[in-house]
Coordinates of C-alpha atoms in Angstrom, one line a residue:
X1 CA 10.8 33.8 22.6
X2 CA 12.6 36.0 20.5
X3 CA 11.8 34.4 16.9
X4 CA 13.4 36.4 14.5
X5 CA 16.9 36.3 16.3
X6 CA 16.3 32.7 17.3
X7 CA 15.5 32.0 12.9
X8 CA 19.3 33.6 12.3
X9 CA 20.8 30.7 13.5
X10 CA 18.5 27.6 13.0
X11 CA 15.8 27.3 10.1
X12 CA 12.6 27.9 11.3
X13 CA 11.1 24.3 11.0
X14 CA 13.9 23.0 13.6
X15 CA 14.8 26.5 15.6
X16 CA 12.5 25.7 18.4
X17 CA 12.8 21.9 19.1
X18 CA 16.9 21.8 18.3
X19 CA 17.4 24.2 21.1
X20 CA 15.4 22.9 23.8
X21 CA 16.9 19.2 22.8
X22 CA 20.3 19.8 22.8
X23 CA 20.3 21.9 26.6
X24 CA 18.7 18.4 28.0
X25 CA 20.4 15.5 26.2
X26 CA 17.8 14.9 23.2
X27 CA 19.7 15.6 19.6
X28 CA 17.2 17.5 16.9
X29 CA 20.0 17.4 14.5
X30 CA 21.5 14.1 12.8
X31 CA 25.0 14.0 13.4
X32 CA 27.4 13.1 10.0
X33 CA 28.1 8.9 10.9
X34 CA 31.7 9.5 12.6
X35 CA 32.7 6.2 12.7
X36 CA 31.0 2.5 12.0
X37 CA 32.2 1.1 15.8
X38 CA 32.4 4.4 17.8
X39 CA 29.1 6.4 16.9
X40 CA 28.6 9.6 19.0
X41 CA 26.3 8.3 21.9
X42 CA 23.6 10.9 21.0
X43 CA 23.4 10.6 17.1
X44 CA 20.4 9.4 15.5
X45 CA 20.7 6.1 14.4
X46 CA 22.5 5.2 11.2
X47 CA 20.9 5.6 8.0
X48 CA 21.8 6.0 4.2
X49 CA 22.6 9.4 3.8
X50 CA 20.4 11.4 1.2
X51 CA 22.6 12.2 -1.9
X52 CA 22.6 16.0 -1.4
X53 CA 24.2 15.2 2.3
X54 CA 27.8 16.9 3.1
X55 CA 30.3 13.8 2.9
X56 CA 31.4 12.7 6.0
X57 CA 33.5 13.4 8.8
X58 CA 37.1 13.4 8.8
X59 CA 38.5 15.0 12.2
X60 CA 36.5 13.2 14.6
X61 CA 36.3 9.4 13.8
X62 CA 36.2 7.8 16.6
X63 CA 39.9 6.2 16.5
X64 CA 41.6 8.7 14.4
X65 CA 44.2 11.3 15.6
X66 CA 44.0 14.8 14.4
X67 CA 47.0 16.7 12.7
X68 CA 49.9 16.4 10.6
X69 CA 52.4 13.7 11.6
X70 CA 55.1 14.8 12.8
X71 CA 58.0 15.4 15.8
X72 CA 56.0 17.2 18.5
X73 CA 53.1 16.0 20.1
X74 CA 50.1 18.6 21.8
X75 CA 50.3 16.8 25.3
X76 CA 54.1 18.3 24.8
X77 CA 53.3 21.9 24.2
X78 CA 52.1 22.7 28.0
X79 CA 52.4 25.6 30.0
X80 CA 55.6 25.9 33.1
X81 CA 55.1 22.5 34.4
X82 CA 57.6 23.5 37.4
X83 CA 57.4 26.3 40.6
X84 CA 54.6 27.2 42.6
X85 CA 51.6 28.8 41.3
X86 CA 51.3 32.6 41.7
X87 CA 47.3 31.9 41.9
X88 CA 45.8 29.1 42.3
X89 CA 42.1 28.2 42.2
X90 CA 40.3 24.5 42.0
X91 CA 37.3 24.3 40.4
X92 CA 34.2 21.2 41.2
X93 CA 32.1 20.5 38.4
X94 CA 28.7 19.0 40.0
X95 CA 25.0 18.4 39.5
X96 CA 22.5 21.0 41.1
X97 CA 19.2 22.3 40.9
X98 CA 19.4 26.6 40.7
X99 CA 16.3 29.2 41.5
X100 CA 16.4 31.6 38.7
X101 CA 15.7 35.3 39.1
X102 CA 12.2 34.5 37.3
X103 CA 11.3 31.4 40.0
X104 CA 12.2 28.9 37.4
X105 CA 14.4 26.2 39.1
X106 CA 16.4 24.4 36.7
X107 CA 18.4 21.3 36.5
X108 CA 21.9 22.3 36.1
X109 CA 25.3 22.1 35.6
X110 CA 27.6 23.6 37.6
X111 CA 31.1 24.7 39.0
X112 CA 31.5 24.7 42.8
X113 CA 27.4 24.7 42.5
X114 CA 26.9 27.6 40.8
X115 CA 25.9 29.1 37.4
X116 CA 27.9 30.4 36.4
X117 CA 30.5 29.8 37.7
X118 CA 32.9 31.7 40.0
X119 CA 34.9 34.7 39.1
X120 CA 38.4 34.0 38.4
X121 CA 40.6 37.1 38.5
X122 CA 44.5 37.1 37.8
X123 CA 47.2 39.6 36.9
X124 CA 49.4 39.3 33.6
X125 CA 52.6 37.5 34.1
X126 CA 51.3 35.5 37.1
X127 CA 51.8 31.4 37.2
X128 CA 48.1 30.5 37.0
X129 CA 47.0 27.2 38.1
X130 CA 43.5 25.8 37.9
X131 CA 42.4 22.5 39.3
X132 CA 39.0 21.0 37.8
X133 CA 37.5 18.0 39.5
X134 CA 34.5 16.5 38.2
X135 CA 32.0 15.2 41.6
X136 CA 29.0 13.9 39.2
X137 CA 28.8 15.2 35.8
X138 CA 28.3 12.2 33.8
X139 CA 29.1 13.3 30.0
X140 CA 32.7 14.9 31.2
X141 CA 34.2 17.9 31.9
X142 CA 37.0 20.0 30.5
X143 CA 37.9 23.7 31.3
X144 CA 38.4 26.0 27.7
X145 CA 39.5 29.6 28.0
X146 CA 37.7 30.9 25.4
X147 CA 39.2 34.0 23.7
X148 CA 42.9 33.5 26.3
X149 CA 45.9 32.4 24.0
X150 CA 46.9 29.4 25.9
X151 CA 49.4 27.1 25.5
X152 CA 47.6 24.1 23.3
X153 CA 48.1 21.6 26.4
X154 CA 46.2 24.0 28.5
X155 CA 43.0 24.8 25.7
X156 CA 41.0 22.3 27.3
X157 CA 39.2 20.6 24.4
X158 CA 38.3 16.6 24.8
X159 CA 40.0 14.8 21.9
X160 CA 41.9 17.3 21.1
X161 CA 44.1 18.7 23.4
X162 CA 43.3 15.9 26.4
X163 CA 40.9 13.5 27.4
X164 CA 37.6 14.8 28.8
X165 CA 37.7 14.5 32.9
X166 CA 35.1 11.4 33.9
X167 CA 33.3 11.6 37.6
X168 CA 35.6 10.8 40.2
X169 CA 38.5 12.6 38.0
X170 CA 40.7 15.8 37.8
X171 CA 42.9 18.0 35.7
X172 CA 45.1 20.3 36.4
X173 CA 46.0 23.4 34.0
X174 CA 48.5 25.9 34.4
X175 CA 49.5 28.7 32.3
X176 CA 50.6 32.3 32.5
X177 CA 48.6 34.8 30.8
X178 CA 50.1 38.1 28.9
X179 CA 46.8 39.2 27.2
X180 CA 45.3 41.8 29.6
X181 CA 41.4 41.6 28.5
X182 CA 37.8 40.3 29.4
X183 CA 37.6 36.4 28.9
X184 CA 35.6 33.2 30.0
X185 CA 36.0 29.7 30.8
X186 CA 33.4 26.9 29.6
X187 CA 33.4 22.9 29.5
X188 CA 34.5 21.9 25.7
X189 CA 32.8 18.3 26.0
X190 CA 29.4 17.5 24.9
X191 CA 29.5 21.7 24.7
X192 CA 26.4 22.0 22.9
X193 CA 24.8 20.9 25.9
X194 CA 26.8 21.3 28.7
X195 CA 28.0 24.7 28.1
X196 CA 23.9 25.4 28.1
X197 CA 23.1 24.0 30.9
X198 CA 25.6 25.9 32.9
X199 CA 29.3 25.1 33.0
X200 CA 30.2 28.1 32.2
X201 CA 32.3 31.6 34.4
X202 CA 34.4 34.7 33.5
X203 CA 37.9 35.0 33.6
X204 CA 39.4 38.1 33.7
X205 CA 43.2 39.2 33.3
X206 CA 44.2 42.5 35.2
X207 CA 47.2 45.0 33.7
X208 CA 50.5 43.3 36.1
X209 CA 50.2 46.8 38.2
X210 CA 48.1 49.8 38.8
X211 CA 44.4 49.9 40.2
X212 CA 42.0 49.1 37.1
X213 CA 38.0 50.9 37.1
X214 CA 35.0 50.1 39.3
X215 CA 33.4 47.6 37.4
X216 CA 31.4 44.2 37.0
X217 CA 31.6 41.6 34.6
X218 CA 27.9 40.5 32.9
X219 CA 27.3 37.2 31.5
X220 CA 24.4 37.0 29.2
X221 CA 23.1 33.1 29.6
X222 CA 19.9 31.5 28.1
X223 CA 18.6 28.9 30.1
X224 CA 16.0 25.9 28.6
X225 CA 13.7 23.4 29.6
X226 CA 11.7 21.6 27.6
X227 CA 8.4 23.1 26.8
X228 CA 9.3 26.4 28.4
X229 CA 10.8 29.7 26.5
X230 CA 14.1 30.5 26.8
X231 CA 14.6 32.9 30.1
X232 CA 17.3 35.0 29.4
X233 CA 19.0 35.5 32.6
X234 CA 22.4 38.5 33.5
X235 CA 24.9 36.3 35.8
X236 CA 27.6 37.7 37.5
X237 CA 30.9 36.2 39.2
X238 CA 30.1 37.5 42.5
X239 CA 26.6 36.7 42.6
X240 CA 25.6 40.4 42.7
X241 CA 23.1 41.9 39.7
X242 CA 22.6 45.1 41.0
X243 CA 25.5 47.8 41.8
X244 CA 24.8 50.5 44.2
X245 CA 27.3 53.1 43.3
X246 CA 27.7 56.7 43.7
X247 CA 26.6 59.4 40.8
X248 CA 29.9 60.5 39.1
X249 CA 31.7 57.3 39.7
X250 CA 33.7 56.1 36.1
X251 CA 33.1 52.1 35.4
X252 CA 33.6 50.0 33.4
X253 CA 31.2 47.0 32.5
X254 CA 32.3 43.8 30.7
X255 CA 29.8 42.3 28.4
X256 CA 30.4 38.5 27.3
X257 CA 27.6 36.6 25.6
X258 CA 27.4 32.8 27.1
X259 CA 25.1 31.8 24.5
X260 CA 25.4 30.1 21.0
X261 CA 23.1 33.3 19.5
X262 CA 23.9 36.9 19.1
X263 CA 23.3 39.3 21.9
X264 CA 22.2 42.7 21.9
X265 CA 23.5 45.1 24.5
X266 CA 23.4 48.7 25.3
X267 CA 23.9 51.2 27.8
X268 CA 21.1 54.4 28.9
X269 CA 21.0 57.2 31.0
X270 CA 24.8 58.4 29.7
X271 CA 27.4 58.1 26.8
X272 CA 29.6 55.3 26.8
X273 CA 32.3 54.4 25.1
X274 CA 33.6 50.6 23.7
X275 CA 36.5 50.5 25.5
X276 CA 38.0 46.7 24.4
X277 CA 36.7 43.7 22.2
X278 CA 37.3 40.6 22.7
X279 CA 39.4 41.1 25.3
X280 CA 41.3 43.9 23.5
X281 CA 41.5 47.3 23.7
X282 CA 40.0 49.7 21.5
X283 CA 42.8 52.5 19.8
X284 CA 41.1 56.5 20.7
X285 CA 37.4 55.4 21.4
X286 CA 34.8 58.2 20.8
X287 CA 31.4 58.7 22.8
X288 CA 28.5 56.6 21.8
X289 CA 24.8 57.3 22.8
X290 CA 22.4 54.7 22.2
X291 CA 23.7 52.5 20.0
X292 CA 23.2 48.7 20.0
X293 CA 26.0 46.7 20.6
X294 CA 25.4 43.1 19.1
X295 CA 28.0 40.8 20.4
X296 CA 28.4 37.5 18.6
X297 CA 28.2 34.3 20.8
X298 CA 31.4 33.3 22.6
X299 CA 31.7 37.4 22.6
X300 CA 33.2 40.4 24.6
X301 CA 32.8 43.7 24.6
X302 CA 34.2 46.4 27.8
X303 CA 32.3 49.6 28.2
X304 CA 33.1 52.7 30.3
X305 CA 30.5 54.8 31.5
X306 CA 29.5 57.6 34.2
X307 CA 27.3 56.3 36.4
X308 CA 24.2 56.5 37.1
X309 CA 23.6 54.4 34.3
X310 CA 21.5 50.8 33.0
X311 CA 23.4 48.5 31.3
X312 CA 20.6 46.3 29.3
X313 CA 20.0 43.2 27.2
X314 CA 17.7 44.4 24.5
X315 CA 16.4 40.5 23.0
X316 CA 12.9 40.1 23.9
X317 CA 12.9 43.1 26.5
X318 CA 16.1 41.0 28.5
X319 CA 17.2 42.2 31.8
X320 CA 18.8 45.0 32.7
X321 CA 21.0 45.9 35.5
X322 CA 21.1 49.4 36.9
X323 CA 24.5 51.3 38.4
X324 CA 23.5 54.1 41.1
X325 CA 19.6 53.9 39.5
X326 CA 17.0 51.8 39.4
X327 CA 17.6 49.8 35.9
X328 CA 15.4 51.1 33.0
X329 CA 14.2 49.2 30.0
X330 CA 16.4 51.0 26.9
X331 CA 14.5 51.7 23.4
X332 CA 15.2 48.7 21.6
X333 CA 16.2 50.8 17.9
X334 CA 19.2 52.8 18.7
X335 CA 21.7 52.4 15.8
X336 CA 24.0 49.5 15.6
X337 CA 27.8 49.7 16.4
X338 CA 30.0 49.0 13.8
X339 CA 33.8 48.1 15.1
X340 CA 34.8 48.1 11.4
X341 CA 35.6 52.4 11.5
X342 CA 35.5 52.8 15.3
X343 CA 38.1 54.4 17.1
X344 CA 41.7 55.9 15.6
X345 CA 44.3 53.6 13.5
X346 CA 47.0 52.5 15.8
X347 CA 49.8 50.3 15.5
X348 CA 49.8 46.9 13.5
X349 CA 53.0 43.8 14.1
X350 CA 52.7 43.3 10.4
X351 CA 50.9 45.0 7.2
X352 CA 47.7 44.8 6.1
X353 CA 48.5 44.2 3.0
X354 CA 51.3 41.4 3.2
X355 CA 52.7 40.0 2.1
X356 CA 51.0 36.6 3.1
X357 CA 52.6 33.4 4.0
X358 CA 49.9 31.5 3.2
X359 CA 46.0 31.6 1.9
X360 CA 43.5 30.3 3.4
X361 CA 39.7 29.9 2.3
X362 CA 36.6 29.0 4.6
X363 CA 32.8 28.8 2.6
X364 CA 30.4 28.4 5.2
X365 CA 26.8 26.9 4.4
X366 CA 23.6 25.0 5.1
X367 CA 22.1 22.1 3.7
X368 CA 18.9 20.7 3.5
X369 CA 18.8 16.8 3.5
X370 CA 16.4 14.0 4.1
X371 CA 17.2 11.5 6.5
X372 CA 15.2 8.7 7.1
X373 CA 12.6 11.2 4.9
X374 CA 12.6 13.4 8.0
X375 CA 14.0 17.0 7.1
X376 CA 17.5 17.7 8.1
X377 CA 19.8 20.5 8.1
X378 CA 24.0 20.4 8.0
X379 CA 26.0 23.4 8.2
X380 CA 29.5 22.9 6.4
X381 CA 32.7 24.2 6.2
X382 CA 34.2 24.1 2.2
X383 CA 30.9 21.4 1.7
X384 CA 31.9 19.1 4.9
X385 CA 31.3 18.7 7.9
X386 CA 34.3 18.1 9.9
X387 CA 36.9 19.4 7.2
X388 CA 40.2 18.4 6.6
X389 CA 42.9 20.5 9.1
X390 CA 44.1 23.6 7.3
X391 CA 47.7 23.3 7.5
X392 CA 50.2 26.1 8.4
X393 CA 54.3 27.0 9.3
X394 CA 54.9 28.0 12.7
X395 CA 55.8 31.6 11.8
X396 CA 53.7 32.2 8.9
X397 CA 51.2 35.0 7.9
X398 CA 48.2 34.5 7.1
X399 CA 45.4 35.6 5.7
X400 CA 41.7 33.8 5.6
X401 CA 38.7 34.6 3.4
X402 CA 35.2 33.2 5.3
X403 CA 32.2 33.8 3.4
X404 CA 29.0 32.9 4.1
X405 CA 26.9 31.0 1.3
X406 CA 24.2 29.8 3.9
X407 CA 20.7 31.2 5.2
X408 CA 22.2 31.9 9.1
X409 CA 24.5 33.5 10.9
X410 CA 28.2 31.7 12.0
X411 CA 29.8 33.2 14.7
X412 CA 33.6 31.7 14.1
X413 CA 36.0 30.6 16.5
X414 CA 39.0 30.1 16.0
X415 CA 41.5 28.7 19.3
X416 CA 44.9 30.1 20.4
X417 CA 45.1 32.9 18.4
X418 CA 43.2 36.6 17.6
X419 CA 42.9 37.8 14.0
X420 CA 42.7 41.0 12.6
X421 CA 39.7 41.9 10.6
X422 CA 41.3 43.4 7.4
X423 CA 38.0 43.8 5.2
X424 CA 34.2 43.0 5.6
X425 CA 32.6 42.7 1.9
X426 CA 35.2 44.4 0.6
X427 CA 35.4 47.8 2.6
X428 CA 38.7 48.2 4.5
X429 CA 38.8 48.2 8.3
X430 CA 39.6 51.6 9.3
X431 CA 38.8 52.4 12.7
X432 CA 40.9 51.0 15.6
X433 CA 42.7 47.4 14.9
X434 CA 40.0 45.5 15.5
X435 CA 41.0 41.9 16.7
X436 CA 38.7 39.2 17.3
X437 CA 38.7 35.6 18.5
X438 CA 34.7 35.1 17.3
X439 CA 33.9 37.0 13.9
X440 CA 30.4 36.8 13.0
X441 CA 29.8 36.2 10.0
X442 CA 25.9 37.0 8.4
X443 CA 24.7 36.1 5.4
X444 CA 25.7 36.7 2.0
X445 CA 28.5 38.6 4.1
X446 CA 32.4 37.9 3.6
X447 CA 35.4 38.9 6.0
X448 CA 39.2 38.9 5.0
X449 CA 41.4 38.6 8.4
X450 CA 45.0 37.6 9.2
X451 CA 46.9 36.3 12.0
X452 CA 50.7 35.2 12.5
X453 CA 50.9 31.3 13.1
X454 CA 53.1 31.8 16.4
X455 CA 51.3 29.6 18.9
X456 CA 51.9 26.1 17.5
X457 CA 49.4 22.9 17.9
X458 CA 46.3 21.6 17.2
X459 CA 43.6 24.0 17.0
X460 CA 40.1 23.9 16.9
X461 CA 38.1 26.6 14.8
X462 CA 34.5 26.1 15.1
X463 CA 30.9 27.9 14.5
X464 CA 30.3 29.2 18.3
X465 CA 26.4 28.6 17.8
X466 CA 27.3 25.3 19.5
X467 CA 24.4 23.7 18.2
X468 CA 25.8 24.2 14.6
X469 CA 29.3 22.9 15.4
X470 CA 27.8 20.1 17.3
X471 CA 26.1 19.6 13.8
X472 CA 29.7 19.5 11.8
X473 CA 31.1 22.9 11.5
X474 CA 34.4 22.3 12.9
X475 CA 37.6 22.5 11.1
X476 CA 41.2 22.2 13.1
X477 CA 44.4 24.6 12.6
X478 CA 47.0 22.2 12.2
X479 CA 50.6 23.3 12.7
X480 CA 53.1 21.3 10.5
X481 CA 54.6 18.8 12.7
X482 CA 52.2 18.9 15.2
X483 CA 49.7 16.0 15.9
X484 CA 47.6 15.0 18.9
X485 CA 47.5 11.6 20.4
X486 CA 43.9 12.1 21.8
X487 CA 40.4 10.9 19.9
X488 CA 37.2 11.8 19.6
X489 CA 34.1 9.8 19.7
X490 CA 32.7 7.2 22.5
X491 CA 35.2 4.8 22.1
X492 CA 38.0 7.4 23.9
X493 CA 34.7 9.2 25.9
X494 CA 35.8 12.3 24.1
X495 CA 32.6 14.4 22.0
X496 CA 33.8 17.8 22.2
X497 CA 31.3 19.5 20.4

């Protein structure tokens, strides 16, 4: 196990057991009491909180509605509802045992029995509709396109957006995507777990024409048992690790990190360059050799390359997949990439510096509690757990501080929308625009960034160490006169996190 990266995200005393509990159902960390009659069904039991203890939830009681009251209701904002799909794929979420690369055979969650799941390719402009059925997954199943600004019908989060699929259910979502990018799809109920145990696949959006790069897309997965380290395992859509391909041939390789900790990436045997993050393109990128790429959880980052070439995960000697060579083992000490001056300024929709519409603040942190005189750990947003909605105009600008007051690293998420990273600690972005759905945030750090409120609903913006949201570090972006007529908690079968 990788203990120094595994101690950035979960105190030391806890690291260990919290992550191996919450892949296979037992919780290691007391969840804030949600509501007297609808308690999540995997809290610890009540008890008096200690007096140092974030107060409690407010977004996920178990009969309470998140959102501003208002006209227009998220099961209203959908994608076309009418015409035939340009693409259509269905997706069966199922119960499986896998074989890892290593020999380990897991218990497993799946989609159409495999993990992860498949590939799902589609053009921009194109109807896209997906059908998820659920054969046997007994907590639920959603589908989230993490990083893909969706209408909020289609974002797939239980109590949120729509009610968490049962066994014996389905769903259908349908959208049409004009982002052009590298982005996933993972189960946003009972995440923590589920998303761990394998419901989890890339999605990736092609330009509308022209022929794009050889390529593959890498998904960087930890898998669990209890008792067992944490195998670190490099899936791919197809089901193919290693890429035969001729010397001389351009690729491109698309990185996304699966888990709830950082990853650390590189590419040997040539330059590269970063070519997009999350799921955007980088403006003029220069030649890089060696450096480490460190890609917050939830994640993306595109390379181009010459091939031959090894694409490797560098925690704890991970895997590494070669392309027209045998895959080497990379030095593990390169310097780190910074996106914050990489690449050439290009063009902005608005000014960095504003006017802003609105100002927003998020103070991230972690407290030590006694509960039932057994340590405990919360990690807040503003000193809750489950904060208040933050409350904007549809058409508003605006900017958010997050700092980090807290001993680990928070890798925020925020739904529907991509921000621009305007500052980090007070030094001005001044490489490429560098837009991000996940911004990881270290501590003692602080990041200004900005987005335009234009994709109206219910939001959620969460920690992407799942673990830590599952814990309380969920907030919701709540457009005025937008509310949601969907719960959270066991009485509605809803437990996103």
């Amino acid at each position: 196990m990788d203990t120094p990266r595994l101690r950035r995200t979960l105190p030391s005393a806890l690291a260990t057991a919290a992550v191996a509990a919450l892949a296979f159902g037992i919780s290691a960390v007391a969840f804030a009491d949600r509501d007297a009659g609808h308690r999540d069904e995997h809290a610890a039991p009540p008890a008096a909180a200690a007096p140092s203890a974030p107060s409690a939830d407010h977004g996920h009681a178990g009969h309470g509605a998140i959102g501003v009251a208002g006209g227009r209701s998220v099961a209203d904002l959908t994608g076309p509802r009418e015409g035939a799909a340009d693409v259509r794929f269905a997706l069966t979420a199922r119960t499986a045992q896998l074989a890892l690369d290593s020999g380990l055979r897991v218990d497993a969650l799946t989609f159409d029995g495999t993990a992860p799941g498949p590939e799902l390719r589609v053009r921009a402009g194109q109807l896209v509709e997906v059908v998820l059925r659920n054969a046997d997954v007994a907590e639920g199943v959603t589908l989230h396109w993490h990083g893909l600004d969706v209408p909020n019908a289609e974002d797939g989060v239980a109590g949120v957006t729509q009610d968490a699929v049962p066994p014996g259910g389905d769903h259908v979502y349908r959208f049409r995507p004009d982002q052009v990018g590298t982005f996933w799809y993972h189960s946003h109920q009972d995440s923590a777990r589920t998303v761990h145990r394998g419901l989890y696949g890339a999605l990736v959006v092609e330009p509308a024409a022209g022929a794009p790069l050889p390529e593959a897309v890498l998904l960087g997965h930890s898998w669990l048992r209890p008792g067992t380290e944490p195998v670190l395992a490099i899936g791919t859509g197809d089901g193919r690790v290693r890429r035969d391909v001729p010397a001389g041939t351009r690729m491109r390789a698309r990185l996304v990190n699966t888990d709830s900790l950082t990853q650390t990436w590189t590419v040997a045997g040539t330059p590269f360059t970063v070519a997009a993050i999350d799921g955007t393109d980088v403006h003029g990128p220069s030649p890089l050799d060696g450096e480490r790429l460190r890609i917050p959880a939830g994640g993306r980052v595109d390379v181009e390359f010459t091939a031959p070439a090894t694409v490797a995960l560098l925690d704890g000697a991970g895997p590494a997949v070669g392309f027209g060579t045998e895959p080497v083992q990379p030095p593990a000490d390169g310097p780190v990439f910074d996106p914050l001056a990489y690449g050439a300024p290009g063009p902005l929709p608005f000014p960095v510096s504003g006017p802003f519409d609105r100002e927003l603040e998020q103070v991230l942190d972690t407290v030590r509690t006694l509960r039932r005189g057994i340590p405990d750990v919360a990690w807040t947003i503003n000193g809750e757990r489950h904060p208040a909605p933050a409350v904007v105009t549809e058409g508003e600008l605006v900017r958010v501080r997050i700092r980090n007051d807290g001993d680990d690293a928070h890798p925020m998420h925020l739904h529907g929308h991509h921000v621009l990273v305007l500052s980090r600690d007070g030094v001005p972005a001044t490489g490429s625009p560098w837009w991000a759905d996940t911004v990881e945030v270290e501590p003692g750090e602080e990041f200004e960034v900005a987005f335009r409120a234009d994709n109206p609903g219910v939001w959620m913006d969460h920690c992407h160490n799942l673990a830590h949201a599952a814990a309380g570090m969920v907030l919701h972006l709540s457009y005025e006169g937008v509310s949601t007529p969907f719960s959270a908690g066991t009485g509605a079968g809803n437990t996103p996190e």
